[in-house]
PDB file of C-alpha atoms in Angstrom:
ATOM      1  CA  MET A   1     -22.081 -31.456 -49.205  1.00 74.00           C
ATOM      2  CA  ASN A   2     -23.012 -27.829 -48.593  1.00 89.00           C
ATOM      3  CA  TRP A   3     -25.366 -28.804 -45.730  1.00 91.00           C
ATOM      4  CA  LEU A   4     -22.572 -30.712 -44.023  1.00 91.00           C
ATOM      5  CA  PHE A   5     -20.347 -27.633 -44.114  1.00 93.00           C
ATOM      6  CA  VAL A   6     -23.141 -25.480 -42.687  1.00 93.00           C
ATOM      7  CA  ILE A   7     -23.831 -27.930 -39.847  1.00 94.00           C
ATOM      8  CA  ILE A   8     -20.133 -28.193 -38.982  1.00 94.00           C
ATOM      9  CA  ALA A   9     -19.797 -24.388 -39.017  1.00 94.00           C
ATOM     10  CA  ILE A  10     -22.829 -24.019 -36.722  1.00 95.00           C
ATOM     11  CA  VAL A  11     -21.451 -26.591 -34.270  1.00 95.00           C
ATOM     12  CA  VAL A  12     -18.026 -24.929 -34.214  1.00 96.00           C
ATOM     13  CA  VAL A  13     -19.424 -21.430 -33.665  1.00 96.00           C
ATOM     14  CA  LEU A  14     -21.918 -22.603 -31.035  1.00 95.00           C
ATOM     15  CA  GLY A  15     -19.220 -24.583 -29.225  1.00 93.00           C
ATOM     16  CA  GLY A  16     -16.912 -21.582 -29.224  1.00 94.00           C
ATOM     17  CA  VAL A  17     -19.578 -19.239 -27.880  1.00 94.00           C
ATOM     18  CA  LEU A  18     -20.687 -21.686 -25.174  1.00 88.00           C
ATOM     19  CA  GLY A  19     -17.089 -22.407 -24.176  1.00 86.00           C
ATOM     20  CA  ALA A  20     -16.235 -18.708 -23.979  1.00 91.00           C
ATOM     21  CA  CYS A  21     -19.362 -18.067 -21.920  1.00 89.00           C
ATOM     22  CA  ALA A  22     -18.526 -20.883 -19.504  1.00 83.00           C
ATOM     23  CA  TYR A  23     -15.018 -19.584 -18.884  1.00 85.00           C
ATOM     24  CA  LEU A  24     -16.141 -15.962 -18.584  1.00 91.00           C
ATOM     25  CA  ILE A  25     -18.488 -17.129 -15.827  1.00 87.00           C
ATOM     26  CA  TRP A  26     -15.523 -18.921 -14.199  1.00 85.00           C
ATOM     27  CA  ILE A  27     -13.464 -15.709 -14.353  1.00 89.00           C
ATOM     28  CA  GLU A  28     -16.335 -13.722 -12.860  1.00 90.00           C
ATOM     29  CA  ARG A  29     -16.662 -16.205  -9.985  1.00 87.00           C
ATOM     30  CA  LYS A  30     -12.900 -16.138  -9.326  1.00 86.00           C
ATOM     31  CA  LEU A  31     -12.880 -12.326  -9.276  1.00 91.00           C
ATOM     32  CA  ALA A  32     -15.890 -12.194  -6.947  1.00 90.00           C
ATOM     33  CA  ALA A  33     -14.151 -14.680  -4.647  1.00 86.00           C
ATOM     34  CA  ARG A  34     -10.973 -12.590  -4.629  1.00 87.00           C
ATOM     35  CA  ILE A  35     -12.942  -9.447  -3.769  1.00 90.00           C
ATOM     36  CA  GLN A  36     -14.689 -11.311  -0.923  1.00 90.00           C
ATOM     37  CA  ASP A  37     -11.388 -12.864   0.260  1.00 87.00           C
ATOM     38  CA  ARG A  38     -12.442 -16.439  -0.587  1.00 83.00           C
ATOM     39  CA  ILE A  39     -10.844 -19.182  -2.669  1.00 78.00           C
ATOM     40  CA  GLY A  40     -13.554 -19.418  -5.329  1.00 75.00           C
ATOM     41  CA  PRO A  41     -14.405 -22.398  -7.521  1.00 75.00           C
ATOM     42  CA  ASN A  42     -11.603 -24.938  -7.228  1.00 76.00           C
ATOM     43  CA  ARG A  43     -13.266 -28.335  -6.819  1.00 74.00           C
ATOM     44  CA  VAL A  44     -13.295 -29.686 -10.378  1.00 80.00           C
ATOM     45  CA  GLY A  45     -10.212 -29.817 -12.560  1.00 77.00           C
ATOM     46  CA  PRO A  46      -6.978 -27.903 -12.155  1.00 83.00           C
ATOM     47  CA  TRP A  47      -7.651 -24.494 -10.578  1.00 79.00           C
ATOM     48  CA  GLY A  48     -11.392 -25.095 -10.984  1.00 78.00           C
ATOM     49  CA  LEU A  49     -11.308 -24.768 -14.776  1.00 78.00           C
ATOM     50  CA  LEU A  50     -13.972 -27.455 -15.234  1.00 81.00           C
ATOM     51  CA  GLN A  51     -16.332 -26.023 -12.600  1.00 82.00           C
ATOM     52  CA  SER A  52     -18.671 -24.432 -15.171  1.00 81.00           C
ATOM     53  CA  ILE A  53     -19.029 -27.741 -17.003  1.00 81.00           C
ATOM     54  CA  ALA A  54     -19.719 -29.548 -13.737  1.00 84.00           C
ATOM     55  CA  ASP A  55     -22.340 -26.944 -12.795  1.00 83.00           C
ATOM     56  CA  GLY A  56     -24.048 -27.342 -16.171  1.00 82.00           C
ATOM     57  CA  LEU A  57     -24.127 -31.127 -15.886  1.00 86.00           C
ATOM     58  CA  LYS A  58     -25.470 -30.887 -12.344  1.00 87.00           C
ATOM     59  CA  PHE A  59     -28.221 -28.587 -13.583  1.00 87.00           C
ATOM     60  CA  LEU A  60     -29.166 -31.012 -16.383  1.00 86.00           C
ATOM     61  CA  PHE A  61     -29.311 -34.040 -14.094  1.00 89.00           C
ATOM     62  CA  LYS A  62     -31.285 -32.284 -11.362  1.00 88.00           C
ATOM     63  CA  GLU A  63     -33.969 -31.131 -13.785  1.00 71.00           C
ATOM     64  CA  GLU A  64     -37.033 -33.383 -13.909  1.00 76.00           C
ATOM     65  CA  VAL A  65     -38.490 -34.097 -17.324  1.00 66.00           C
TER      66      VAL A  65
END
């Protein structure tokens, strides 16, 4: 039972860190676009919120094993 709690805690913390990192990258890209007078990432999801996830999936599928 203790191992299950540890695994769930690890997954929750890792998911939170990865999610925060993905959206901090999105914010950085939006700010860079605003500075350069561009629109920025807006292709996937509302206001481009899913762009980081789409970029990650694209990276995984383009990589040859």
